[in-house]
CSV table of C-alpha atoms in Angstrom, one decimal:
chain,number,residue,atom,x,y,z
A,1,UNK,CA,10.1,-47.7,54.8
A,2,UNK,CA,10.4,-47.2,51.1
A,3,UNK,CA,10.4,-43.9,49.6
A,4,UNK,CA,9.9,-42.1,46.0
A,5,UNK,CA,11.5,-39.2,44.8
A,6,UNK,CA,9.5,-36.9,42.8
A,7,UNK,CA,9.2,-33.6,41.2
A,8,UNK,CA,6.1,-31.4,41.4
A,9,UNK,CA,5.7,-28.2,38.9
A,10,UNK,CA,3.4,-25.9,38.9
A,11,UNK,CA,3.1,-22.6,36.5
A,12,UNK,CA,5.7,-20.9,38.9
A,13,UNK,CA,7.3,-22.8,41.2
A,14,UNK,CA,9.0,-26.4,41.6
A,15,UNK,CA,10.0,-28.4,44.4
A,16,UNK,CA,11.4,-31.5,44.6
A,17,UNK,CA,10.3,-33.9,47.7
A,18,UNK,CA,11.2,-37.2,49.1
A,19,UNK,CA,7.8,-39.0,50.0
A,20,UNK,CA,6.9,-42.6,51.3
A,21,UNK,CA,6.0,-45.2,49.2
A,22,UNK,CA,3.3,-46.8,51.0
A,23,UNK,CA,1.3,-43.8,52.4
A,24,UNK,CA,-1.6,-42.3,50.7
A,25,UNK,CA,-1.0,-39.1,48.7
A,26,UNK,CA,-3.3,-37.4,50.3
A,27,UNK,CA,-2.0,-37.6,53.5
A,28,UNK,CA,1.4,-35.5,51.9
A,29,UNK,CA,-1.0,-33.1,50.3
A,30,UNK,CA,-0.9,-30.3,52.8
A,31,UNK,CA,2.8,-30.4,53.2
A,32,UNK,CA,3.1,-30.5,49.3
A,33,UNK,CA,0.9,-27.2,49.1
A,34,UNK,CA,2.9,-25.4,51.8
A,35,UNK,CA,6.2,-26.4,49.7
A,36,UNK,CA,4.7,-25.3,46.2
A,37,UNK,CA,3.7,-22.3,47.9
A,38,UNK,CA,-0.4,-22.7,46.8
A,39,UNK,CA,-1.7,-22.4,50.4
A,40,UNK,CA,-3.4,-19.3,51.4
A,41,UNK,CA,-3.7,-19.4,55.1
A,42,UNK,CA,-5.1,-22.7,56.2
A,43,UNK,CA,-7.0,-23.0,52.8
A,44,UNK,CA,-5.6,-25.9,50.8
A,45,UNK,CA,-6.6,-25.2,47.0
A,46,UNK,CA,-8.4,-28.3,44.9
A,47,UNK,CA,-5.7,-29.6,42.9
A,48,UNK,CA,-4.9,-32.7,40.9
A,49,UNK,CA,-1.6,-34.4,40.0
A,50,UNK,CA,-0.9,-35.3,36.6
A,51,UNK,CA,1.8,-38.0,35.4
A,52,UNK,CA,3.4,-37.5,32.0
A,53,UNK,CA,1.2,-40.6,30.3
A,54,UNK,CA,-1.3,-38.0,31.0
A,55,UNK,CA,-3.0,-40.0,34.0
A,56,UNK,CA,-4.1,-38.7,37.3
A,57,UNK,CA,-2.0,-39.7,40.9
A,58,UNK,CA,-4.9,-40.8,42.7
A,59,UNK,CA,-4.9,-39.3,46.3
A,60,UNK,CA,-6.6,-42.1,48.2
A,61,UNK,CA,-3.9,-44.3,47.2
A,62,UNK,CA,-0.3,-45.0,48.0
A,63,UNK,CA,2.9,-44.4,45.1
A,64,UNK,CA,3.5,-48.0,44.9
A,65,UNK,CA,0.2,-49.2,44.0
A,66,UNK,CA,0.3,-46.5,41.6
A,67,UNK,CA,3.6,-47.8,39.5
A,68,UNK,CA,4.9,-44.0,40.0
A,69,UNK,CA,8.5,-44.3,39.4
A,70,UNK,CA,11.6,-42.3,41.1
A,71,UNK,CA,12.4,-38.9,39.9
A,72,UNK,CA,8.7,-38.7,37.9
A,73,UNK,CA,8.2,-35.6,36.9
A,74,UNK,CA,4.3,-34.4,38.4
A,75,UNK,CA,2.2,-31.2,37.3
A,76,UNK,CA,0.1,-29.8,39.8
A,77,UNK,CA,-2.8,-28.2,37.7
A,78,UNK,CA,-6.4,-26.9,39.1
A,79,UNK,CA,-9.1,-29.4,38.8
A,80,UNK,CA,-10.8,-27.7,35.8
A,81,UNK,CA,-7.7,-28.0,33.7
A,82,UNK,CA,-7.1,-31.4,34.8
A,83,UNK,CA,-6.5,-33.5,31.6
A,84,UNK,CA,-9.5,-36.7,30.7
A,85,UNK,CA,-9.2,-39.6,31.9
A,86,UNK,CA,-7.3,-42.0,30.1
A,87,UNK,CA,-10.2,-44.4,29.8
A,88,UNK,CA,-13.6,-43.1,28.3
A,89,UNK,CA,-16.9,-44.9,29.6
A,90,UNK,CA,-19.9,-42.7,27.6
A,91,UNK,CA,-19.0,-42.6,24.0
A,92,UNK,CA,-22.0,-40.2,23.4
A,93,UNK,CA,-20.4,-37.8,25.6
A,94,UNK,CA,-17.1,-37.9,23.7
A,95,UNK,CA,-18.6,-38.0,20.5
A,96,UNK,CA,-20.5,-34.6,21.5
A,97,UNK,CA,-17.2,-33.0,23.2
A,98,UNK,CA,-15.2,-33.5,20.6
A,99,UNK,CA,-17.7,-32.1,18.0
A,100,UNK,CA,-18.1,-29.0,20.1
A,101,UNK,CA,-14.5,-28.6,19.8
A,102,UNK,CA,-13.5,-29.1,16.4
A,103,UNK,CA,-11.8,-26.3,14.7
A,104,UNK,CA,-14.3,-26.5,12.3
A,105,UNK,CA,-17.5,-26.5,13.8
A,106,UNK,CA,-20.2,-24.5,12.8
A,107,UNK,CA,-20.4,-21.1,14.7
A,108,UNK,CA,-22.0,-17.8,15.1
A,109,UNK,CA,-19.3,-16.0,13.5
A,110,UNK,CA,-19.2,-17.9,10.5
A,111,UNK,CA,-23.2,-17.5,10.1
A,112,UNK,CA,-22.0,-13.9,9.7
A,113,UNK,CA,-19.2,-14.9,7.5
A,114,UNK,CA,-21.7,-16.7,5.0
A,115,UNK,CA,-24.5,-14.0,5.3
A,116,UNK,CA,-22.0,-11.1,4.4
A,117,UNK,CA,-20.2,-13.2,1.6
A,118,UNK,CA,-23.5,-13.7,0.4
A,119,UNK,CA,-24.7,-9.9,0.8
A,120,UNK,CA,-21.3,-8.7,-0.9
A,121,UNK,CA,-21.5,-10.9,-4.1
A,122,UNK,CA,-25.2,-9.4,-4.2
A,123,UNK,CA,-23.9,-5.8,-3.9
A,124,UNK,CA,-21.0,-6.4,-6.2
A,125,UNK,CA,-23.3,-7.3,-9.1
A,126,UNK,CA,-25.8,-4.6,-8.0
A,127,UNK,CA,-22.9,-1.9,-8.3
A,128,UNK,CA,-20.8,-3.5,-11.1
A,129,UNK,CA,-22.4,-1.8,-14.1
A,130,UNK,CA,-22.8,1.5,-12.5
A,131,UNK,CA,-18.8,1.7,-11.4
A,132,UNK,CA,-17.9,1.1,-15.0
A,133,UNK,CA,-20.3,3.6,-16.1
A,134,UNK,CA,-18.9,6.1,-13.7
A,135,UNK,CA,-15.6,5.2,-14.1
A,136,UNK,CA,-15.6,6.1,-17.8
A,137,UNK,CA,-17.7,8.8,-17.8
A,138,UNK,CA,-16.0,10.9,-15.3
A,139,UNK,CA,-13.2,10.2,-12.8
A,140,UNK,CA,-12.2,7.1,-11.9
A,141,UNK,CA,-12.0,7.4,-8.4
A,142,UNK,CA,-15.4,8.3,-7.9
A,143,UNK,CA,-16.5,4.3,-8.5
A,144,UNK,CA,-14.4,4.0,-5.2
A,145,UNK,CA,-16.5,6.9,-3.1
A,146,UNK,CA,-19.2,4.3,-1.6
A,147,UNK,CA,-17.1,1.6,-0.6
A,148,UNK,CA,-14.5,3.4,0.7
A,149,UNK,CA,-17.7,5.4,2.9
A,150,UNK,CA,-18.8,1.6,3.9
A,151,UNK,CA,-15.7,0.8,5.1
A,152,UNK,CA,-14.8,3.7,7.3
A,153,UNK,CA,-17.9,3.4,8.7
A,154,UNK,CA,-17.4,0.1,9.2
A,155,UNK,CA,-14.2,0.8,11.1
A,156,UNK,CA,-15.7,3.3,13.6
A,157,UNK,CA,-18.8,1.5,14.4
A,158,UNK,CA,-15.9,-1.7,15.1
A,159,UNK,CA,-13.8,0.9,17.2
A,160,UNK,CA,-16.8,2.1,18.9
A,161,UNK,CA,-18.2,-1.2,19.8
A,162,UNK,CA,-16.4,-3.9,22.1
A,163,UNK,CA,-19.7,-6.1,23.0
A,164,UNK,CA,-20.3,-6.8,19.3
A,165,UNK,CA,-16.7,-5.9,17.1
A,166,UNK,CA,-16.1,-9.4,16.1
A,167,UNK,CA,-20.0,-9.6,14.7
A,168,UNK,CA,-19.3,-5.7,12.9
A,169,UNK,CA,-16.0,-6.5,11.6
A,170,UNK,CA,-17.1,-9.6,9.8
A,171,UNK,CA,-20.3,-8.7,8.7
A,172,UNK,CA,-19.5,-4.9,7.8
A,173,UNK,CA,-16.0,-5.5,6.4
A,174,UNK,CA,-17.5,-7.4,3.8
A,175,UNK,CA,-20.7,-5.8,3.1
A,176,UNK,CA,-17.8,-3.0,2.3
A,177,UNK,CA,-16.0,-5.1,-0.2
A,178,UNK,CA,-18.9,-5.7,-1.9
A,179,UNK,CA,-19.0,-2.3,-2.5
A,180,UNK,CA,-15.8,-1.3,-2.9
A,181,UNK,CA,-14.2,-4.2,-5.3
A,182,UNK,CA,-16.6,-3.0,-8.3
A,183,UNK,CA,-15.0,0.5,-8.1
A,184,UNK,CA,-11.5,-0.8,-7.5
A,185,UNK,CA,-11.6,-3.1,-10.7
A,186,UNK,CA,-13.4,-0.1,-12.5
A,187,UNK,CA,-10.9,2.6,-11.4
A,188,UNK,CA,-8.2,0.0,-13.0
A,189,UNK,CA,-9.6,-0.6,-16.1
A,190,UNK,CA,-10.0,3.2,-16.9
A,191,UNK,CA,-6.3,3.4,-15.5
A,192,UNK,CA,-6.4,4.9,-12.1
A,193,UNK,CA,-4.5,1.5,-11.0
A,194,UNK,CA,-2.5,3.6,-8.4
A,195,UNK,CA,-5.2,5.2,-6.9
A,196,UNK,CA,-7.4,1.8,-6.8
A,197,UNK,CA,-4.3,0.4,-4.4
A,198,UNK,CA,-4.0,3.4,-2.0
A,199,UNK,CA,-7.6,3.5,-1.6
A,200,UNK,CA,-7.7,-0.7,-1.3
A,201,UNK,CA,-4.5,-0.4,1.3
A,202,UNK,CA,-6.1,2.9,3.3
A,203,UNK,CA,-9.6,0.9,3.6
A,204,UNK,CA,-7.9,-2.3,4.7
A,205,UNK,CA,-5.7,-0.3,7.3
A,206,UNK,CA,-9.1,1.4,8.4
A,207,UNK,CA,-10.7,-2.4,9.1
A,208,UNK,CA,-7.8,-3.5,10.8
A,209,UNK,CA,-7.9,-0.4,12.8
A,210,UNK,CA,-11.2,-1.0,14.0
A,211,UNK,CA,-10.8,-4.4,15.1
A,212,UNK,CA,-8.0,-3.0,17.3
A,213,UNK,CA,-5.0,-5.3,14.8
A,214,UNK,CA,-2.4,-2.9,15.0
A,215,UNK,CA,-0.2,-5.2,13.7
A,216,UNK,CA,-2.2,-6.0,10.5
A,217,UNK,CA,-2.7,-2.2,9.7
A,218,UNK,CA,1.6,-1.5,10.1
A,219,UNK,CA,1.5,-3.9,7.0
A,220,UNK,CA,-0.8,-2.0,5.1
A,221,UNK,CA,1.3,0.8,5.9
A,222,UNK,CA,4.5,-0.9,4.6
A,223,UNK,CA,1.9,-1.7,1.4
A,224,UNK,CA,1.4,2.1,0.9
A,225,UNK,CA,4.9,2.8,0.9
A,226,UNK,CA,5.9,0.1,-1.5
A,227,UNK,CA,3.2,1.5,-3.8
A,228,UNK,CA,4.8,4.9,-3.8
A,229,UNK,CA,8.2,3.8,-4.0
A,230,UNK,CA,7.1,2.1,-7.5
A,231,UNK,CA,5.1,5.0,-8.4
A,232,UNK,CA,8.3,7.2,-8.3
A,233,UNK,CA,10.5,4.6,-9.7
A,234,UNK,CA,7.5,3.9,-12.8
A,235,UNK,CA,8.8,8.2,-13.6
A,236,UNK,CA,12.4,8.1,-12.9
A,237,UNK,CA,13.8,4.9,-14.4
A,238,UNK,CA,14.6,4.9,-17.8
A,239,UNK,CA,12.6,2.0,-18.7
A,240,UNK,CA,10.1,-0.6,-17.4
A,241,UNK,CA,12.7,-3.3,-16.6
A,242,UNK,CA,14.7,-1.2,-14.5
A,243,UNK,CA,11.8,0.0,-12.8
A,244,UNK,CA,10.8,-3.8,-12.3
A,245,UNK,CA,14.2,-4.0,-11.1
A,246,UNK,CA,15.0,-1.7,-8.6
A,247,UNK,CA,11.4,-2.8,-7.1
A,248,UNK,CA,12.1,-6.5,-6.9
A,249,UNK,CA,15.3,-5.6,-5.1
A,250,UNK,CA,14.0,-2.7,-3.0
A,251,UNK,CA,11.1,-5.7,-1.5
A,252,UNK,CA,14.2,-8.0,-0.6
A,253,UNK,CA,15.8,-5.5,1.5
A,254,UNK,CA,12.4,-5.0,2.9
A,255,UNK,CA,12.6,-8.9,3.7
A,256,UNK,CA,15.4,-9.2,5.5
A,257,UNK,CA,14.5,-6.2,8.0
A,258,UNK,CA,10.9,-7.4,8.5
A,259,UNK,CA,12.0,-9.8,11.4
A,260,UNK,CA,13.6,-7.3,13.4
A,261,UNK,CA,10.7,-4.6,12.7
A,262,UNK,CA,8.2,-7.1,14.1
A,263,UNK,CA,10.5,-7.6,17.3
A,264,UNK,CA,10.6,-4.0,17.6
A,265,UNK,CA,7.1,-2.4,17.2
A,266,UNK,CA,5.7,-5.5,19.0
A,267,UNK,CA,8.0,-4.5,22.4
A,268,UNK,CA,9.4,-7.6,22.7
A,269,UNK,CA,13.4,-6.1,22.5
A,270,UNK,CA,11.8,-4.0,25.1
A,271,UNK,CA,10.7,-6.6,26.9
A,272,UNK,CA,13.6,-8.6,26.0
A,273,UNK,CA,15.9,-6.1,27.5
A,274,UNK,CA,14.4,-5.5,30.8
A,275,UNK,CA,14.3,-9.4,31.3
A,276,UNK,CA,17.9,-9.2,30.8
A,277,UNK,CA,17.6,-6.5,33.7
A,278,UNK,CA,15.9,-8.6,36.0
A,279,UNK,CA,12.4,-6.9,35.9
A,280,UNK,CA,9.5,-8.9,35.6
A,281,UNK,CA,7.5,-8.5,32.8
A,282,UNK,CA,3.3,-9.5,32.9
A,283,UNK,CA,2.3,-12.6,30.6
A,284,UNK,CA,-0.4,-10.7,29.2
A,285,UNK,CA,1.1,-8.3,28.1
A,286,UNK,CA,4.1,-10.5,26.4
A,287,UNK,CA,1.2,-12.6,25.1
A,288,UNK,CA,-0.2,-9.1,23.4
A,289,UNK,CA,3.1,-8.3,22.0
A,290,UNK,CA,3.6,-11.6,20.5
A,291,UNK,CA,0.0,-11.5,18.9
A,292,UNK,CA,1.1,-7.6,17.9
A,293,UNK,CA,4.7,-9.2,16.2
A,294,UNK,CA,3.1,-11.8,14.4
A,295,UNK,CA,0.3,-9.6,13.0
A,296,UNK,CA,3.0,-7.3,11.9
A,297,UNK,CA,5.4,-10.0,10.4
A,298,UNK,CA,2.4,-11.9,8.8
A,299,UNK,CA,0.7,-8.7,6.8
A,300,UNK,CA,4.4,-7.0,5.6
A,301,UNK,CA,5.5,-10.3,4.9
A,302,UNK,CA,1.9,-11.1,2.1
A,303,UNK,CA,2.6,-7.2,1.3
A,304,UNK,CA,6.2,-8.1,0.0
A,305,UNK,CA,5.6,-10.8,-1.4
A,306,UNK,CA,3.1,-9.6,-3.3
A,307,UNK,CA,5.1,-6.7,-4.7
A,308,UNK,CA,8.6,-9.1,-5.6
A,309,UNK,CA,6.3,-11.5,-7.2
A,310,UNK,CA,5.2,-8.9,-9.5
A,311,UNK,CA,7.8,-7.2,-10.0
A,312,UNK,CA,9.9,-10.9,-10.6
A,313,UNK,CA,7.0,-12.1,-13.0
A,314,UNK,CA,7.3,-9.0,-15.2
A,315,UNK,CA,11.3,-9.1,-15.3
A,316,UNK,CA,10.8,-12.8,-16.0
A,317,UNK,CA,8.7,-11.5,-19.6
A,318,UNK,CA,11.6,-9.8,-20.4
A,319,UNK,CA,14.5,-11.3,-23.0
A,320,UNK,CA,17.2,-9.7,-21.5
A,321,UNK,CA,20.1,-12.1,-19.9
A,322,UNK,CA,20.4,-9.9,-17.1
A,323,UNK,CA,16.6,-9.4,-16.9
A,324,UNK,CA,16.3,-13.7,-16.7
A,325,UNK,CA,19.7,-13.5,-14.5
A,326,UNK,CA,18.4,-11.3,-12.3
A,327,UNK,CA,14.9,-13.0,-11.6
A,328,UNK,CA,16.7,-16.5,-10.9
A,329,UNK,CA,18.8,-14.4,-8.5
A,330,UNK,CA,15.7,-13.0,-7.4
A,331,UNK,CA,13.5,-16.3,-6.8
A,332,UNK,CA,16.4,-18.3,-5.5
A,333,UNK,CA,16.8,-15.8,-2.5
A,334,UNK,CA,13.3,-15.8,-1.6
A,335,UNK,CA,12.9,-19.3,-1.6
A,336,UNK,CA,16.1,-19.6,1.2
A,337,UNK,CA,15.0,-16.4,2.6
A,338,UNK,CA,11.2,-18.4,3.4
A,339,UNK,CA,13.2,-20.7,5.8
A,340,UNK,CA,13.2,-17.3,8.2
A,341,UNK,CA,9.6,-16.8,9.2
A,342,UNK,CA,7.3,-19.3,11.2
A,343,UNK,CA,4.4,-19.1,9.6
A,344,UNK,CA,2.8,-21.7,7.1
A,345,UNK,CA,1.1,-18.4,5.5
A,346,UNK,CA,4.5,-16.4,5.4
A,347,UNK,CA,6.2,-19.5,3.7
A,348,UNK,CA,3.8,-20.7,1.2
A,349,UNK,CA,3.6,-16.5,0.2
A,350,UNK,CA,7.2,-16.3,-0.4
A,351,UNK,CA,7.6,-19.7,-2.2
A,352,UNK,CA,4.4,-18.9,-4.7
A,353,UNK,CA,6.1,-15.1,-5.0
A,354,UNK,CA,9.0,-17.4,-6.3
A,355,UNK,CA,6.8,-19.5,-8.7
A,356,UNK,CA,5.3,-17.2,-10.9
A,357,UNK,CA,8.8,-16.2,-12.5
A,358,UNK,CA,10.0,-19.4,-12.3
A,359,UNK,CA,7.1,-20.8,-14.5
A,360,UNK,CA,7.1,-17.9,-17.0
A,361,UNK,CA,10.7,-18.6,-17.4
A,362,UNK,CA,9.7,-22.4,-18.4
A,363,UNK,CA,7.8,-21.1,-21.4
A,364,UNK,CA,11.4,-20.6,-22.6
A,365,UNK,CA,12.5,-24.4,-22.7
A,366,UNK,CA,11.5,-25.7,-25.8
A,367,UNK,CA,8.4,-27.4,-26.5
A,368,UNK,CA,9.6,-31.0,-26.7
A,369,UNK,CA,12.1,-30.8,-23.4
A,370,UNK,CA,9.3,-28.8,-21.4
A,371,UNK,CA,7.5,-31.4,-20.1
A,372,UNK,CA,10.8,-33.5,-19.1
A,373,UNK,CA,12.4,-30.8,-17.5
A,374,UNK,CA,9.0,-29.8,-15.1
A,375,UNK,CA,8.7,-33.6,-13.9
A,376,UNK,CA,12.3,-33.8,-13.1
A,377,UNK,CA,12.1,-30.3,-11.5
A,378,UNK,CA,9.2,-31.6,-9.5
A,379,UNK,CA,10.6,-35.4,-8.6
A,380,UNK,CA,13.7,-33.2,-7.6
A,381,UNK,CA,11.6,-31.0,-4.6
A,382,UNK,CA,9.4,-34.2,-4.2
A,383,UNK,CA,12.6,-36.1,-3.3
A,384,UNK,CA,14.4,-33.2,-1.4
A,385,UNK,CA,11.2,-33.0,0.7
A,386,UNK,CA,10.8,-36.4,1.6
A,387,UNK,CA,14.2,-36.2,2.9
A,388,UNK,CA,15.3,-36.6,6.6
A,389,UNK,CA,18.7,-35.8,7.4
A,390,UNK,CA,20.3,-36.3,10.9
A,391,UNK,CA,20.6,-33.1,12.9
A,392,UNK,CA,24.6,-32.6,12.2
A,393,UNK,CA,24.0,-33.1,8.0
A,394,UNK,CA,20.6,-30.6,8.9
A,395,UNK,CA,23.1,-28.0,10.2
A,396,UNK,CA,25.3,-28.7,7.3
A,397,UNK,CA,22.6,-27.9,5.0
A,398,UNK,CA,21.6,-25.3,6.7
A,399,UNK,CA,25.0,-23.0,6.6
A,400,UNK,CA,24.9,-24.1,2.6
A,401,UNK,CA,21.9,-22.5,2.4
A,402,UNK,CA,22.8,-19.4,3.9
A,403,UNK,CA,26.1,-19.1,2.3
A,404,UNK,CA,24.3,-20.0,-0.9
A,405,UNK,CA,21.6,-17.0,0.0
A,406,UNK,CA,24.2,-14.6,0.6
A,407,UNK,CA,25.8,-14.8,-2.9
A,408,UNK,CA,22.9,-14.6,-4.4
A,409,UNK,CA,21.3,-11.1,-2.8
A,410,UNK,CA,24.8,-9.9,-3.4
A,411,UNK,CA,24.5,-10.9,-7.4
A,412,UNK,CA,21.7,-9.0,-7.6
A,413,UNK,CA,22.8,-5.5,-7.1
A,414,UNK,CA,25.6,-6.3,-10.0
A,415,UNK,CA,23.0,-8.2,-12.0
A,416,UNK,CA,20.5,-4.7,-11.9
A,417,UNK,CA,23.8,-2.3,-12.9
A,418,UNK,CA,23.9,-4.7,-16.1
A,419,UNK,CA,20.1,-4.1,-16.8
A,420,UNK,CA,20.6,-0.9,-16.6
A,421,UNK,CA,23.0,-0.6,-18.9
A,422,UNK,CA,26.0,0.6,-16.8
A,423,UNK,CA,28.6,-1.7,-18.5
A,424,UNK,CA,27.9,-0.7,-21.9
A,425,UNK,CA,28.2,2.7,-21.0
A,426,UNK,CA,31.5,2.1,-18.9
A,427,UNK,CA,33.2,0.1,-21.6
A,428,UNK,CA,31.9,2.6,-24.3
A,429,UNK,CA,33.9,5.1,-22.3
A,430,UNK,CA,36.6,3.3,-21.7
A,431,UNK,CA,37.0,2.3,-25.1
């Protein structure tokens, strides 16, 4: 009698079994669910075998029939997670299926999206005279008093509300821009820029609060911080570029730690560590921690970015060699430093944070070269893109890169010393 060897996984357990050839499955399916571990007394759950093309091991016939080759691989998955057949026979069906499933489709919650978008640009030209008007008649932060109300009640009617949070958020959060935007921009044109921030940050951190994002309201936090570093370093530093400085190379220290924050206030070195113990940890709640680290990672990483890309473009207005020295050093970090984080958001931040220098500093080529040098710039990352290099020259690459990145967050510490004017002063003095 022929037999098959095969391997049966399930989400935990695996077993490998000898079966014959020319028997029907289904007569092995009992023994198969005792060895898997799935029975539950003498009640055999409704299962269905899966082969890696995708197609179903049918149980009323035998292996051979089937083509099923030795040492197959076979997933045993409940019948409602079974994957479709391989052959379709209603194309209506499929057409409506795969309509109701497109990422795209047409929902409830972006009815609510449209309506409040809709609503906000209303209230933002309702309130956009009146915010200027108060803004320059008396304090600026009063333009930011009824948006900032909106929002935190927003945020507790979100908190409060588990049936309908998703609906609240969406539709409140930006019934509370529209309210709150006005005042911001107003506040900033009569020069209350700081306090438009810190109210913008706390409101954001407030929404993300209600919709129970605890990892989107750590990066506001990081955001608030980052705005009062600057604000201290716009009254200490002798002048605007260091200030620009120091703050461009205080947000690349943030980079580099963000990572291992997100790994940490997530619980996932927690978790980490007691895997390494041998305790079990719950897949729901390394699933929430994951979701909690990427929120984290995500909203410091847009927050950063944001602040080096200012601080970058404004150094790269300046005439100074070690102001231009400093925001090459500057871009040319971040742009290795992108390779770091998963996330198409995270990346394209960090590379457009990059950009913005890096085009004010064209505006110094001359006028007739310009053009030349931007298309060979651009046939240069074109190129370098559509390359594909085998996994040992990838590896290569890769520790050029690093090495490269190293050299160049060490330049800039140097690079900020000689903005600052330390090597005048030391070779005044030593002269």
């Amino acid at each position: 009698m022929p037999y098959t060897r095969l391997t049966l996984v399930t989400e935990r357990s695996r077993a490998e079994a000898v079966l014959p050839s020319d028997e029907p499955m289904g007569i092995q399916m009992p023994m198969l669910m005792d060895l898997l571990g799935l029975t539950v007394g003498n009640h055999i759950p409704s299962v269905s075998l899966v082969r890696p093309d995708g197609a179903l091991v049918d149980l009323e016939l035998d292996l051979a029939a089937q083509s099923v080759f030795d040492g197959e691989i076979i997933r045993v998955v409940a019948d409602d997670q079974a994957p479709a057949p391989m052959q379709v026979a209603d194309i209506s069906n499929g057409l409506a299926e795969a309509t109701d499933t497109h990422p795209d489709r047409w929902s409830e919650r972006d009815r609510m999206r449209l309506v409040g978008s809709v609503t906000a640009i209303a209230l933002a030209s309702a309130i956009w005279p009146w915010a200027f008007d108060t803004a320059s008649a008396s304090s600026a932060w009063v333009a930011l008093v009824p948006g900032a109300l909106a929002m935190a009640a927003e945020s507790i009617v979100a908190a409060a509300s588990n049936r309908h949070r998703a609906v609240v958020g969406t539709l409140g959060g930006l019934l509370a821009c529209g309210l709150l935007l006005p005042g911001a921009w107003a506040a900033h044109a009569a020069g209350a820029t700081i306090a438009s921030v810190v109210v913008l940050l706390v409101c954001a951190g407030a929404h993300c609060l209600g919709q129970h994002r605890i990892g989107w309201a750590s990066g506001t936090l990081l955001g608030l911080g980052l705005v009062g570093i600057w604000a201290a370093l716009d009254r200490v530093a002798a002048s605007s570029e260091i200030a620009h400085g120091a703050m461009g190379l205080i947000c690349l220290i943030v980079l580099g730690v963000l990572p291992w924050s997100a790994l940490t206030s997530s619980g996932i070195s927690r978790l980490d560590d007691d895997a390494m113990a041998g305790r079990l940890t719950d897949r729901h709640r390394l699933h929430r921690s994951i979701r909690h680290a990427h929120d984290h990672l995500l909203s410091a990483v847009l927050v950063t970015a944001i602040g080096l890309g200012a601080s970058a473009f404004a150094l790269a207005t300046y005439t100074d060699p070690w102001a231009i020295a400093l925001t090459l050093c500057l871009s040319l970090t971040v742009l290795l430093r992108s390779r770091a984080f998963p996330l198409t958001a995270e990346v394209a931040a960090l590379w457009l944070a990059a950009l913005m220098p890096a085009l004010v500093l064209s505006t110094r080529i001359p006028e007739i070269s310009r053009p030349w040098a931007i298309g060979a710039a651009a046939i240069l990352i074109t190129t370098t893109s559509l390359m594909n290099p085998a996994a040992r020259d990838r590896i290569r690459l890769r520790r050029i890169g690093d090495r490269v990145e190293t050299l160049a967050t060490v330049a800039t510490f140097p690079l900020l010393c000689g903005l600052s004017g330390l090597y005048s002063h030391l070779l005044a003095a030593l002269a």
